């Protein structure tokens, strides 16, 4: 007697399958006006900080490394017209540039979403056949898929809601986001989207111990490159674990409380970027230092009149009340990267100068005797109610004078935070300041105009044409069609 087991007619969908189906199924009609508006701001800001970052030492080291891989199939290196790189390495060096000063956008739960996605998309868009050109709307859709996937993955863990301790988030979710975005741009089917996610997961992860060093910008560059590389492998039929997002030994390896969740249905899709904007920084440093700078800026008026200097000798003690984030607790930073990750440096520099700028992180400014004297009078305190979350942390600063007077100010939401976003005027001023250090006025204005009208642009290659020009005149500037 034979016995037969009937196979079930329905197999429950996995989280990984769900993600692959949504990545494949989303189209431009799902984008809302608010998502388009916010993502265009992110794109403009990312291009600006990336262009500025091409002047940094870590970017030039990445260039020297990547020149080994030059080939006939190549993409633009932002701000350079004299050479190009294969798309994987163009994505890598441009991603390094975006994060080289810690000037790129930040989201909640904590990650830098744009730098892992935009360089990969622009590099890929340049090397495909001419008949396969991508519109600005194609770029916007793929970009937002990459941003959305990162946000959804960050919500798989309560641990991710706090400032990270173990893994640098963009090295984890940014790699997956880059794969999702480039898979979308290439219109891969559900099976290859799933494979791209699986391959990307094996590239993911970088330890927080390399924060405040020249290595940290490589995390973004690698996320952009490896996500694109994963998509390339998937497009060739390479396969990985088909449940990579479902398993504790998959993406769950990066989180102690991993709890994957399904995405909304395509019929009623709701974007995270519709629900919450990103933070766009006013100066190039760890996001937590922006609360410190705003609090000290408000307090400074009690100590300084008009253009007078800060009365350092009258100051007895400076107390900065912030969350206990150890890698941003650096009493005496010795490099620009350490200074960008120092609550103390942000407080004392703002007190001395009234603000923080790109120039604040020069060796000359970091080594000022008056700054070191203020740093020696500064200590951090960590109130129990001040949680290390970018959504609800605060900074309170108390300055005690030698005569016993105490001045205090508190910042709950700095200007540039998602609850208090930069105005369009200030965003464009930031972009102008950053991009004009590398590009001509014509190219800088061309990028602003192109991003402003990105959903109408017929061929997004025009962005790369502007990005590669050191000097542009009216006769050589690319034309924009929409």
Coordinates of C-alpha atoms in Angstrom, one line a residue:
X1 CA 0.0 0.0 0.0
X2 CA 1.4 3.3 -1.0
X3 CA 0.7 6.5 0.9
X4 CA 0.8 10.0 -0.7
X5 CA 1.3 13.4 0.9
X6 CA -0.5 16.1 -0.8
X7 CA 1.6 19.2 -1.4
X8 CA 0.0 22.4 0.0
X9 CA -1.6 24.5 -2.6
X10 CA -0.5 27.7 -0.9
X11 CA 3.0 28.6 0.3
X12 CA 3.2 31.5 2.7
X13 CA 5.1 34.4 1.2
X14 CA 8.4 35.2 2.9
X15 CA 9.6 38.7 3.9
X16 CA 12.3 38.4 1.2
X17 CA 9.8 37.5 -1.5
X18 CA 7.5 40.4 -0.3
X19 CA 10.4 42.9 -0.6
X20 CA 11.4 41.6 -4.1
X21 CA 7.7 41.8 -5.3
X22 CA 7.3 45.3 -4.0
X23 CA 10.7 46.5 -5.5
X24 CA 9.6 45.0 -8.8
X25 CA 6.1 46.3 -8.7
X26 CA 6.5 49.9 -7.6
X27 CA 6.1 52.4 -10.4
X28 CA 6.2 56.2 -10.8
X29 CA 2.4 56.5 -10.2
X30 CA 3.1 55.4 -6.6
X31 CA 5.3 58.5 -6.0
X32 CA 3.5 61.3 -4.2
X33 CA 4.2 65.0 -4.6
X34 CA 5.7 65.2 -1.1
X35 CA 8.0 62.3 -1.7
X36 CA 9.2 63.8 -5.0
X37 CA 9.8 67.2 -3.3
X38 CA 11.7 65.7 -0.3
X39 CA 13.8 63.4 -2.4
X40 CA 14.8 66.2 -4.8
X41 CA 16.0 68.1 -1.8
X42 CA 18.0 65.0 -0.8
X43 CA 19.5 64.6 -4.2
X44 CA 20.5 68.2 -4.5
X45 CA 22.1 68.2 -1.0
X46 CA 23.9 64.9 -1.7
X47 CA 25.4 66.2 -5.0
X48 CA 26.6 69.3 -3.2
X49 CA 28.3 67.6 -0.3
X50 CA 29.7 65.0 -2.7
X51 CA 31.3 67.7 -4.9
X52 CA 32.7 69.4 -1.9
X53 CA 34.1 66.1 -0.7
X54 CA 36.2 65.7 -3.8
X55 CA 38.7 68.0 -2.2
X56 CA 39.3 65.8 0.8
X57 CA 42.3 63.6 1.4
X58 CA 40.3 60.4 1.8
X59 CA 38.6 61.0 -1.6
X60 CA 42.0 61.3 -3.3
X61 CA 43.2 58.1 -1.6
X62 CA 40.1 56.4 -2.9
X63 CA 40.8 57.7 -6.4
X64 CA 44.4 56.4 -6.3
X65 CA 43.1 53.0 -5.3
X66 CA 40.3 52.9 -8.0
X67 CA 42.5 54.1 -10.9
X68 CA 43.8 50.5 -11.0
X69 CA 40.5 49.5 -12.4
X70 CA 40.0 52.0 -15.2
X71 CA 38.5 50.5 -18.4
X72 CA 36.7 51.4 -21.6
X73 CA 33.3 51.1 -19.9
X74 CA 33.3 54.0 -17.5
X75 CA 31.3 56.5 -15.5
X76 CA 31.8 60.1 -14.3
X77 CA 33.9 60.9 -11.3
X78 CA 32.2 63.9 -9.8
X79 CA 34.1 67.2 -10.3
X80 CA 36.6 65.6 -12.7
X81 CA 36.7 65.8 -16.5
X82 CA 40.2 64.4 -16.9
X83 CA 39.4 60.7 -16.1
X84 CA 36.6 58.3 -15.6
X85 CA 36.2 54.9 -13.8
X86 CA 34.3 51.7 -14.3
X87 CA 30.8 52.1 -12.8
X88 CA 31.5 50.1 -9.7
X89 CA 34.5 52.3 -8.8
X90 CA 32.8 55.5 -9.9
X91 CA 30.0 54.6 -7.4
X92 CA 32.6 53.8 -4.8
X93 CA 34.7 57.1 -5.0
X94 CA 31.6 59.3 -5.4
X95 CA 30.1 57.6 -2.4
X96 CA 33.3 58.2 -0.4
X97 CA 33.1 61.9 -1.4
X98 CA 29.5 62.2 -0.1
X99 CA 30.5 61.0 3.4
X100 CA 34.1 62.3 3.5
X101 CA 33.1 65.2 5.7
X102 CA 30.1 63.7 7.5
X103 CA 28.0 66.4 5.7
X104 CA 25.4 64.1 4.2
X105 CA 21.8 63.6 5.2
X106 CA 20.6 61.6 8.2
X107 CA 17.3 59.8 8.8
X108 CA 15.6 58.1 11.7
X109 CA 16.1 55.3 12.6
X110 CA 19.7 56.3 12.3
X111 CA 21.4 56.0 8.9
X112 CA 22.7 58.2 6.0
X113 CA 20.3 57.2 3.3
X114 CA 21.2 59.1 0.1
X115 CA 25.0 58.5 -0.3
X116 CA 24.7 54.8 -0.7
X117 CA 22.1 55.1 -3.5
X118 CA 22.6 58.2 -5.7
X119 CA 26.2 57.5 -6.7
X120 CA 25.3 53.9 -7.7
X121 CA 22.3 55.0 -9.8
X122 CA 24.2 57.8 -11.6
X123 CA 27.2 55.5 -12.4
X124 CA 24.9 52.8 -13.7
X125 CA 22.8 55.2 -15.8
X126 CA 25.9 56.2 -17.8
X127 CA 27.0 52.8 -19.0
X128 CA 23.8 51.2 -20.4
X129 CA 23.0 51.3 -24.1
X130 CA 21.8 54.6 -25.5
X131 CA 18.4 53.2 -26.4
X132 CA 18.0 52.3 -22.7
X133 CA 18.3 55.9 -21.4
X134 CA 16.6 56.8 -18.1
X135 CA 14.3 59.7 -17.5
X136 CA 14.5 61.9 -14.4
X137 CA 11.3 60.1 -13.2
X138 CA 13.0 56.8 -13.6
X139 CA 15.9 58.1 -11.4
X140 CA 13.5 59.4 -8.8
X141 CA 11.6 56.1 -8.6
X142 CA 14.8 54.0 -8.3
X143 CA 16.2 56.5 -5.7
X144 CA 13.1 56.4 -3.6
X145 CA 13.0 52.6 -3.8
X146 CA 16.6 52.6 -2.4
X147 CA 15.7 55.0 0.4
X148 CA 12.4 53.2 1.2
X149 CA 14.1 49.8 1.5
X150 CA 16.7 51.2 3.9
X151 CA 14.0 52.8 6.1
X152 CA 11.9 49.6 6.2
X153 CA 14.9 47.5 7.2
X154 CA 15.8 50.0 10.0
X155 CA 12.3 49.5 11.4
X156 CA 13.0 45.8 11.8
X157 CA 14.9 46.6 15.0
X158 CA 14.2 48.7 18.0
X159 CA 17.9 48.8 18.6
X160 CA 18.2 50.7 15.3
X161 CA 16.1 53.6 16.8
X162 CA 19.1 54.6 18.9
X163 CA 22.5 56.0 17.9
X164 CA 24.4 52.8 16.8
X165 CA 27.0 51.1 18.9
X166 CA 28.1 48.0 16.8
X167 CA 27.6 48.5 13.1
X168 CA 27.6 51.7 11.0
X169 CA 24.0 51.6 9.6
X170 CA 24.7 52.7 6.0
X171 CA 27.2 49.9 5.7
X172 CA 24.3 47.5 6.4
X173 CA 21.0 48.9 5.1
X174 CA 22.8 51.2 2.6
X175 CA 24.2 48.2 0.8
X176 CA 20.8 46.6 0.5
X177 CA 19.3 50.0 -0.5
X178 CA 21.8 50.4 -3.3
X179 CA 21.0 46.9 -4.6
X180 CA 17.3 47.6 -4.5
X181 CA 17.7 50.9 -6.3
X182 CA 19.9 49.6 -9.0
X183 CA 17.7 46.5 -9.5
X184 CA 14.8 48.9 -9.9
X185 CA 16.6 51.0 -12.5
X186 CA 17.5 47.9 -14.5
X187 CA 13.8 46.6 -14.1
X188 CA 14.9 43.2 -12.8
X189 CA 12.2 40.7 -12.3
X190 CA 11.1 39.5 -8.8
X191 CA 13.5 36.6 -8.8
X192 CA 16.5 38.7 -9.7
X193 CA 15.5 41.4 -7.2
X194 CA 15.5 38.7 -4.5
X195 CA 18.9 37.5 -5.6
X196 CA 20.2 41.1 -5.5
X197 CA 19.1 41.5 -1.9
X198 CA 20.7 38.2 -1.0
X199 CA 24.0 38.9 -2.6
X200 CA 24.1 42.4 -1.1
X201 CA 23.6 41.1 2.4
X202 CA 26.9 39.2 2.1
X203 CA 28.7 42.6 1.4
X204 CA 27.0 44.3 4.4
X205 CA 28.4 45.5 7.7
X206 CA 31.2 47.7 9.1
X207 CA 32.1 48.3 12.7
X208 CA 31.5 51.6 14.5
X209 CA 35.1 51.4 15.8
X210 CA 36.2 53.2 12.6
X211 CA 34.0 56.2 13.3
X212 CA 36.0 59.5 13.5
X213 CA 38.7 58.0 11.1
X214 CA 39.4 58.3 7.4
X215 CA 37.9 54.8 7.0
X216 CA 34.4 55.8 7.9
X217 CA 33.7 57.4 4.5
X218 CA 34.6 54.1 2.8
X219 CA 31.5 52.6 4.4
X220 CA 29.3 54.8 2.2
X221 CA 31.4 54.2 -0.9
X222 CA 31.4 50.5 -0.3
X223 CA 27.6 50.4 0.2
X224 CA 27.1 52.2 -3.2
X225 CA 29.6 50.0 -5.0
X226 CA 28.6 46.6 -3.4
X227 CA 24.9 47.2 -3.9
X228 CA 25.5 47.9 -7.6
X229 CA 27.8 44.9 -7.8
X230 CA 25.2 42.7 -6.2
X231 CA 22.7 43.8 -8.8
X232 CA 25.1 43.0 -11.6
X233 CA 25.7 39.5 -10.2
X234 CA 21.9 39.0 -9.8
X235 CA 21.3 40.2 -13.4
X236 CA 23.7 37.4 -14.5
X237 CA 21.8 34.8 -12.6
X238 CA 23.9 34.5 -9.5
X239 CA 21.7 33.3 -6.6
X240 CA 21.8 33.6 -2.8
X241 CA 19.6 32.6 0.1
X242 CA 16.0 33.2 -0.9
X243 CA 15.0 34.1 2.7
X244 CA 17.9 36.5 3.5
X245 CA 15.6 39.1 5.1
X246 CA 13.7 36.5 7.1
X247 CA 16.5 34.9 9.0
X248 CA 18.4 35.7 12.1
X249 CA 21.4 34.3 10.3
X250 CA 20.7 36.6 7.3
X251 CA 20.2 40.3 7.8
X252 CA 19.2 39.6 11.4
X253 CA 22.9 38.9 12.1
X254 CA 23.4 42.7 12.5
X255 CA 20.6 43.2 15.2
X256 CA 20.0 41.6 18.5
X257 CA 16.2 42.2 18.3
X258 CA 15.5 41.6 14.6
X259 CA 11.8 41.4 13.8
X260 CA 11.2 41.5 10.0
X261 CA 7.9 42.9 8.7
X262 CA 6.0 42.9 5.4
X263 CA 5.8 45.9 3.2
X264 CA 2.4 47.6 2.5
X265 CA 0.5 46.3 -0.5
X266 CA 1.1 48.1 -3.8
X267 CA -2.5 49.1 -4.0
X268 CA -2.2 51.3 -1.0
X269 CA 1.5 51.9 -0.7
X270 CA 2.7 54.4 1.9
X271 CA 6.2 55.7 1.7
X272 CA 8.2 56.3 4.8
X273 CA 9.6 59.5 3.3
X274 CA 6.0 60.7 3.0
X275 CA 5.7 60.3 6.8
X276 CA 9.1 61.7 7.9
X277 CA 11.6 64.0 6.2
X278 CA 15.4 63.6 6.6
X279 CA 17.8 65.9 8.5
X280 CA 20.0 68.0 6.2
X281 CA 23.1 69.3 8.0
X282 CA 24.3 73.0 8.1
X283 CA 27.9 72.0 8.9
X284 CA 30.0 68.9 8.4
X285 CA 29.9 66.9 11.6
X286 CA 28.0 64.1 13.4
X287 CA 24.3 64.9 13.7
X288 CA 24.4 64.9 17.5
X289 CA 26.7 67.9 17.5
X290 CA 24.1 70.0 15.8
X291 CA 22.0 70.1 19.0
X292 CA 25.1 71.3 20.8
X293 CA 25.9 74.0 18.3
X294 CA 22.3 75.4 18.4
X295 CA 22.2 75.4 22.2
X296 CA 25.6 77.1 22.5
X297 CA 24.7 79.7 19.8
X298 CA 21.7 80.7 21.9
X299 CA 23.7 80.9 25.1
X300 CA 26.6 82.9 23.5
X301 CA 24.6 86.2 23.6
X302 CA 24.9 86.3 27.3
X303 CA 28.7 86.3 27.1
X304 CA 29.5 88.2 24.0
X305 CA 28.4 91.6 22.8
X306 CA 28.6 92.6 19.1
X307 CA 32.0 91.6 17.7
X308 CA 33.8 91.1 21.1
X309 CA 35.7 87.9 21.8
X310 CA 34.6 85.3 24.3
X311 CA 35.9 86.2 27.8
X312 CA 37.7 82.8 28.2
X313 CA 39.4 83.8 31.5
X314 CA 36.0 84.6 33.1
X315 CA 34.6 81.1 32.3
X316 CA 35.1 78.6 35.1
X317 CA 33.2 75.6 33.8
X318 CA 31.2 74.4 30.8
X319 CA 28.7 71.5 31.2
X320 CA 27.2 69.9 28.1
X321 CA 24.2 67.6 28.8
X322 CA 23.9 65.1 26.0
X323 CA 23.1 61.4 25.6
X324 CA 25.9 58.9 26.5
X325 CA 27.2 58.3 22.9
X326 CA 30.8 57.3 23.5
X327 CA 32.2 57.7 20.0
X328 CA 31.1 61.4 20.1
X329 CA 32.7 61.9 23.5
X330 CA 36.1 63.2 22.5
X331 CA 37.5 65.8 25.0
X332 CA 40.6 66.8 23.0
X333 CA 40.2 65.8 19.3
X334 CA 43.4 65.7 17.3
X335 CA 42.2 65.4 13.7
X336 CA 39.4 66.8 11.6
X337 CA 37.6 63.4 11.8
X338 CA 37.8 63.3 15.5
X339 CA 36.6 66.9 15.7
X340 CA 33.6 66.1 13.6
X341 CA 32.7 63.5 16.2
X342 CA 33.2 65.5 19.4
X343 CA 30.4 67.1 21.5
X344 CA 33.1 69.1 23.3
X345 CA 34.6 70.5 20.1
X346 CA 31.2 71.6 18.8
X347 CA 30.4 73.4 22.0
X348 CA 33.7 75.2 22.3
X349 CA 34.1 76.1 18.6
X350 CA 30.5 77.6 18.6
X351 CA 31.3 79.5 21.7
X352 CA 34.5 80.9 20.3
X353 CA 33.3 81.7 16.7
X354 CA 29.5 81.9 17.0
X355 CA 29.0 79.1 14.4
X356 CA 30.6 76.0 12.9
X357 CA 31.7 75.9 9.3
X358 CA 33.9 73.8 7.0
X359 CA 36.9 75.9 8.0
X360 CA 36.3 75.0 11.7
X361 CA 37.8 71.6 11.1
X362 CA 41.1 72.8 9.7
X363 CA 44.3 71.8 11.6
X364 CA 44.9 75.5 12.3
X365 CA 41.5 75.9 14.0
X366 CA 41.7 72.6 15.9
X367 CA 45.0 73.4 17.4
X368 CA 44.2 77.0 18.6
X369 CA 45.4 77.5 22.2
X370 CA 42.1 79.3 23.1
X371 CA 40.1 76.4 21.9
X372 CA 42.2 73.9 24.0
X373 CA 41.7 76.1 27.0
X374 CA 37.9 76.0 26.6
X375 CA 38.1 72.3 26.0
X376 CA 39.9 71.8 29.3
X377 CA 37.0 73.6 31.1
X378 CA 34.3 71.4 29.4
X379 CA 32.7 68.2 30.7
X380 CA 29.8 66.1 29.6
X381 CA 26.9 64.9 31.6
X382 CA 24.4 62.3 30.6
X383 CA 20.9 62.9 32.1
X384 CA 18.9 59.7 32.5
X385 CA 16.0 61.1 30.4
X386 CA 18.3 62.1 27.5
X387 CA 18.1 59.0 25.3
X388 CA 20.6 58.4 22.4
X389 CA 18.0 58.7 19.7
X390 CA 18.1 61.3 16.9
X391 CA 14.4 61.6 17.1
X392 CA 14.2 62.9 20.7
X393 CA 17.6 63.7 22.2
X394 CA 18.3 67.2 23.5
X395 CA 21.3 69.2 24.5
X396 CA 21.5 71.6 27.5
X397 CA 24.6 73.7 28.0
X398 CA 25.5 75.5 31.3
X399 CA 28.3 78.0 31.5
X400 CA 29.5 79.0 35.0
X401 CA 31.6 82.1 35.4
X402 CA 34.3 82.7 37.9
X403 CA 32.0 85.1 39.8
X404 CA 29.3 82.3 40.2
X405 CA 26.9 83.5 37.5
X406 CA 25.4 80.6 35.5
X407 CA 23.9 80.8 32.0
X408 CA 21.9 78.0 30.5
X409 CA 20.3 77.2 27.1
X410 CA 18.6 74.0 25.7
X411 CA 18.0 72.8 22.2
X412 CA 15.3 70.2 21.6
X413 CA 15.2 70.5 17.8
X414 CA 18.0 72.1 15.7
X415 CA 17.5 73.9 12.4
X416 CA 17.9 71.2 9.7
X417 CA 16.3 68.4 11.7
X418 CA 13.3 66.6 10.0
X419 CA 11.0 68.4 12.5
X420 CA 12.5 71.8 11.5
X421 CA 13.8 71.4 7.9
X422 CA 16.0 73.8 6.1
X423 CA 14.2 76.3 3.9
X424 CA 14.6 75.8 0.1
X425 CA 16.6 79.0 0.1
X426 CA 19.0 77.8 2.7
X427 CA 19.3 74.3 1.0
X428 CA 20.3 76.0 -2.2
X429 CA 22.7 78.3 -0.5
X430 CA 24.4 75.2 1.0
X431 CA 24.5 73.5 -2.4
X432 CA 25.9 76.7 -4.0
X433 CA 28.6 76.9 -1.4
X434 CA 29.6 73.3 -1.7
X435 CA 29.4 72.8 -5.5
X436 CA 31.0 76.1 -6.5
X437 CA 34.2 75.0 -4.8
X438 CA 34.5 72.5 -7.6
X439 CA 32.2 73.5 -10.5
X440 CA 31.7 76.6 -12.6
X441 CA 28.7 78.8 -12.0
X442 CA 27.0 77.4 -15.1
X443 CA 27.3 73.8 -14.0
X444 CA 26.2 74.7 -10.5
X445 CA 23.1 76.4 -11.7
X446 CA 22.5 73.7 -14.3
X447 CA 22.4 71.0 -11.5
X448 CA 19.9 73.1 -9.5
X449 CA 17.7 73.6 -12.5
X450 CA 17.8 70.0 -13.5
X451 CA 17.0 68.7 -10.0
X452 CA 14.2 71.3 -9.6
X453 CA 12.6 69.8 -12.7
X454 CA 13.8 66.2 -12.4
X455 CA 10.4 64.5 -12.9
X456 CA 10.2 66.3 -16.3
X457 CA 13.8 65.5 -17.5
X458 CA 13.9 63.1 -20.5
X459 CA 17.4 61.8 -20.0
X460 CA 19.0 61.9 -16.5
X461 CA 22.5 61.6 -18.1
X462 CA 22.4 65.4 -18.1
X463 CA 23.2 65.4 -14.4
X464 CA 26.4 63.4 -15.0
X465 CA 27.3 65.8 -17.8
X466 CA 27.2 68.7 -15.4
X467 CA 28.9 66.8 -12.6
X468 CA 32.1 66.1 -14.6
X469 CA 32.8 69.7 -15.7
X470 CA 35.5 71.6 -13.9
X471 CA 35.0 74.6 -16.2
X472 CA 31.8 75.1 -18.3
X473 CA 30.9 77.9 -20.7
X474 CA 27.7 78.6 -22.4
X475 CA 28.8 76.9 -25.6
X476 CA 29.7 73.6 -24.0
X477 CA 27.1 73.3 -21.3
X478 CA 24.7 70.4 -21.9
X479 CA 21.2 71.2 -22.9
X480 CA 18.3 70.1 -20.7
X481 CA 15.1 68.6 -22.1
X482 CA 11.8 68.2 -20.4

